[in-house]
Short mmCIF file of C-alpha atoms in Angstrom, two decimals:
data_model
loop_
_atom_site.label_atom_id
_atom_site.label_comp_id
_atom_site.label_asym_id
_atom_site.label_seq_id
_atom_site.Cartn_x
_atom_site.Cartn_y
_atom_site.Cartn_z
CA UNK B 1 67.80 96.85 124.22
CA UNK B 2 69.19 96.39 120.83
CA UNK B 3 68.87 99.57 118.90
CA UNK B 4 66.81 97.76 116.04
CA UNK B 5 65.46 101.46 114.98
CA UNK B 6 69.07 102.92 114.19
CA UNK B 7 69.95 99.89 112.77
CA UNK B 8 67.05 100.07 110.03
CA UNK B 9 67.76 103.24 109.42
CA UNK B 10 71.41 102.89 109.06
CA UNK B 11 70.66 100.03 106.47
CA UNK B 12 68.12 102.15 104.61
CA UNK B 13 70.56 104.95 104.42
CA UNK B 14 73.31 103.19 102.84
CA UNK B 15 71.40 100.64 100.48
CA UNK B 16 71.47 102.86 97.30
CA UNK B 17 75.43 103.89 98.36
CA UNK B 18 77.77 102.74 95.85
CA UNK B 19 79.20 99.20 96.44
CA UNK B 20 82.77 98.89 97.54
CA UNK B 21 85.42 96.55 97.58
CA UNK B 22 85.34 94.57 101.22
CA UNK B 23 88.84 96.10 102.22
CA UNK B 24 87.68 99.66 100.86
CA UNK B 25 86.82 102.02 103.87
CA UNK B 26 83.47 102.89 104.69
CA UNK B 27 82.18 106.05 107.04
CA UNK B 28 78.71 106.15 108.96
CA UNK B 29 77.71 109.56 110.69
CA UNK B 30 75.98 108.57 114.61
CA UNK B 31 74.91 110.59 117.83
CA UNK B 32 75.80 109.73 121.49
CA UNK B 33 71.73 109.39 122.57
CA UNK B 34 70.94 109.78 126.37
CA UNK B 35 70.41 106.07 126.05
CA UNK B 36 74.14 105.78 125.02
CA UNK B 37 75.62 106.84 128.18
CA UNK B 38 76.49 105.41 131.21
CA UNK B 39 76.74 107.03 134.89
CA UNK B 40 79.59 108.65 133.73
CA UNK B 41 77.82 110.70 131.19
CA UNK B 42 79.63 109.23 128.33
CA UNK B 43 78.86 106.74 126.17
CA UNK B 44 79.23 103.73 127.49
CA UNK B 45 81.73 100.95 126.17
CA UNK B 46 78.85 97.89 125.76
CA UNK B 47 77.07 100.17 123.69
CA UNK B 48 80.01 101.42 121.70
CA UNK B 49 80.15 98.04 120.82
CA UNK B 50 76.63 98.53 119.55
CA UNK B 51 77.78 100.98 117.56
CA UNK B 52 80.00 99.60 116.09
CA UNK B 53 77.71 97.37 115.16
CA UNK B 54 75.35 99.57 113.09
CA UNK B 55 78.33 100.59 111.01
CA UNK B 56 79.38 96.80 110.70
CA UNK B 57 76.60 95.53 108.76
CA UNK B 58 76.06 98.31 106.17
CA UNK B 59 79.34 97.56 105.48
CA UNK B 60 78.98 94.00 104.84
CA UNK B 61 75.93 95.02 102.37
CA UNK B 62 77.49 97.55 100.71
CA UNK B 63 80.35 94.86 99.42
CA UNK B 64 79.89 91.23 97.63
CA UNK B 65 79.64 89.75 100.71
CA UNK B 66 76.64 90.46 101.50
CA UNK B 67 75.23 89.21 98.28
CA UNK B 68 77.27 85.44 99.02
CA UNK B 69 75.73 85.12 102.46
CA UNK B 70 72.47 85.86 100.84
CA UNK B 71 73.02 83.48 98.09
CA UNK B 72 74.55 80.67 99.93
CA UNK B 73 73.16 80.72 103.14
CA UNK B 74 75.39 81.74 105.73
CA UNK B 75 75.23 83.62 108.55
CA UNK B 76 78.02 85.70 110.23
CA UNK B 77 79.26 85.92 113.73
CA UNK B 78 81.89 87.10 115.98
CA UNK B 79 84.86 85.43 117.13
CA UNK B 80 86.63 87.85 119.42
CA UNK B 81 87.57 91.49 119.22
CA UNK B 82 89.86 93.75 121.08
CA UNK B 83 88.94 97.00 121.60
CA UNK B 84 91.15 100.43 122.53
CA UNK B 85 89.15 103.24 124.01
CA UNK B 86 91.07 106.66 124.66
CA UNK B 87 88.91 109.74 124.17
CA UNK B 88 85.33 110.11 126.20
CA UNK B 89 82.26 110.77 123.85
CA UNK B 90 79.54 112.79 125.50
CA UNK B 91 75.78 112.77 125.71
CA UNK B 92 75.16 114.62 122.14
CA UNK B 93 78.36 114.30 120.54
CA UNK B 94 78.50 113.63 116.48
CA UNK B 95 81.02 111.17 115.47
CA UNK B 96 81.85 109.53 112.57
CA UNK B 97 82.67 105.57 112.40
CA UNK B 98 85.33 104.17 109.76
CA UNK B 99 84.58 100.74 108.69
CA UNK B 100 86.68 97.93 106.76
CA UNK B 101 87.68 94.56 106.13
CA UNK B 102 91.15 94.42 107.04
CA UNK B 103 92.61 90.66 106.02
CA UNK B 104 92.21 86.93 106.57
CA UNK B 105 93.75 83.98 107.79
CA UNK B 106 92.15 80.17 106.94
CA UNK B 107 89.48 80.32 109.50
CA UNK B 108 88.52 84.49 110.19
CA UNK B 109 88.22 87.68 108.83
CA UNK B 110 89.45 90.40 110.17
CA UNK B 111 87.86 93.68 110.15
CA UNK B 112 89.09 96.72 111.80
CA UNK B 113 86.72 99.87 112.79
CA UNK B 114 87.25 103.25 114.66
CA UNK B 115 85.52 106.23 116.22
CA UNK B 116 86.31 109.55 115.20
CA UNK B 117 85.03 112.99 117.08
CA UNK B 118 84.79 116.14 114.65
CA UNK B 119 87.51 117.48 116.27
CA UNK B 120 89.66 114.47 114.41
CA UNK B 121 90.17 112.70 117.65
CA UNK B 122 89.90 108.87 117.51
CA UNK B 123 87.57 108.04 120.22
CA UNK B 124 88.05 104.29 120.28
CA UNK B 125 89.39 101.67 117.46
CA UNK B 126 88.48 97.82 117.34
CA UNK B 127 88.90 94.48 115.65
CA UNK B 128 87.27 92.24 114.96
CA UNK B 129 87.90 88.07 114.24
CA UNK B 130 84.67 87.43 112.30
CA UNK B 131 83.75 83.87 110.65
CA UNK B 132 81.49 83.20 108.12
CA UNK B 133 79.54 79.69 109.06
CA UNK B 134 77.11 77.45 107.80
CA UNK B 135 75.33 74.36 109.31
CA UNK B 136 78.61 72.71 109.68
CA UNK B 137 80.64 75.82 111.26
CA UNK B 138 83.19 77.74 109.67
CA UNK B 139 82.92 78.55 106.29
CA UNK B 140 87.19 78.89 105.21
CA UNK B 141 87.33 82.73 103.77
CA UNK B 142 89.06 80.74 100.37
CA UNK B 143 85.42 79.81 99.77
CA UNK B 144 83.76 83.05 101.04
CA UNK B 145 86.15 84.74 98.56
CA UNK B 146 85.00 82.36 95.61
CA UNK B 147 81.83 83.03 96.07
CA UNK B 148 82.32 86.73 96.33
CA UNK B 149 84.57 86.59 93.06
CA UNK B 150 87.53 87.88 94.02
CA UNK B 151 90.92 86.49 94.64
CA UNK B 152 91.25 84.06 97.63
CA UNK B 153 94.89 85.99 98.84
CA UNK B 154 94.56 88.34 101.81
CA UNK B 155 96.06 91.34 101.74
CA UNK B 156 99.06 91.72 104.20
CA UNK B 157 98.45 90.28 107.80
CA UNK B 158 99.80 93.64 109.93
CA UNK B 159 102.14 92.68 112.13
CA UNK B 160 99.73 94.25 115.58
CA UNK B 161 97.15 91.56 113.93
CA UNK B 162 99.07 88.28 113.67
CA UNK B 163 100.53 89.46 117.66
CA UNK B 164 96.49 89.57 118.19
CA UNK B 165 96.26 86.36 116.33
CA UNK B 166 99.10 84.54 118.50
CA UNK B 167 98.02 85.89 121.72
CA UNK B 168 94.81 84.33 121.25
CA UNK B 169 96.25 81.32 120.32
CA UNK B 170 97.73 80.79 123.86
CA UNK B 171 95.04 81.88 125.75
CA UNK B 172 93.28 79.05 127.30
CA UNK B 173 90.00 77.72 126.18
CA UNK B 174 87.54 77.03 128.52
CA UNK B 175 89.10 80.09 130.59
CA UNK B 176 89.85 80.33 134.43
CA UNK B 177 89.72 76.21 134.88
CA UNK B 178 93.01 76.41 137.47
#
């Protein structure tokens, strides 16, 4: 299930934060519950993803985005996401999630979290291809930006990002139709 609870209370927490700028980094503080964890007895990567999650969306409220979906009507989803996991977190482990938009392209935007154990390990790091969409799909980020009031220019694509970007480009769409 969902973790609507943690969610609420992620969103409640971070409501009267300052606002920040949508590539500005943001931190959330989270706990690997029983429920986390997997046979293994660490978390387990679905629910990472979860995680990830509850960091996500605080994030898009604490910047002008979230005040332009609002106002305009538009929703966000996901697009694709590639995720690196290297450290284990355990049952009862604190860790701390980094949050930020990264850049954008015509179509996505690109935002790039990670997992960090307080003993400064990164746990796992992600990113994201998000889209911003209305009734008639994608919503170009040149308009998300206007509406947000802030320059339409993405900061620098990094070059690990546009290899993402053209990998996904050749992989095929619908998949394993050989």
């Amino acid at each position: 299930m969902y973790p609507f609870i943690r969610l609420a209370y992620g969103v409640l927490k971070q409501r009267k934060q300052p606002p920040i700028g949508l590539t500005e980094t943001m931190e959330t503080q989270h706990i690997c519950w029983p429920w986390d964890i997997d046979i293994w007895m660490e978390l387990n990567n679905g629910r990472s993803l979860s995680l990830y999650d509850l960091a996500r969306i605080p994030l898009a409220m604490r910047t002008p985005l979230w005040k332009a979906l609002r106002k305009e009507g538009w929703l966000m989803t996901m697009a694709g996401a590639t995720v690196r996991w290297r450290r284990r977190v355990r049952m009862f482990d604190k860790f701390t999630i980094r949050s930020r938009g990264l850049c954008w392209d015509d179509k996505f935007i690109y935002i790039e979290q990670s997992m960090w154990k307080t003993n400064g390990e990164c746990a796992s790091h992600v990113l994201y291809r998000t889209a911003v969409t209305d009734r008639n799909g994608i919503v170009a980020p040149e308009r998300v930006c206007a509406a947000m009031n802030m320059p339409a220019e993405s900061p620098p694509i990094p070059d690990w990002v546009a290899a993402w970007i053209s990998a996904e480009a050749f992989r095929p769409w619908p998949p394993m139709q050989e």
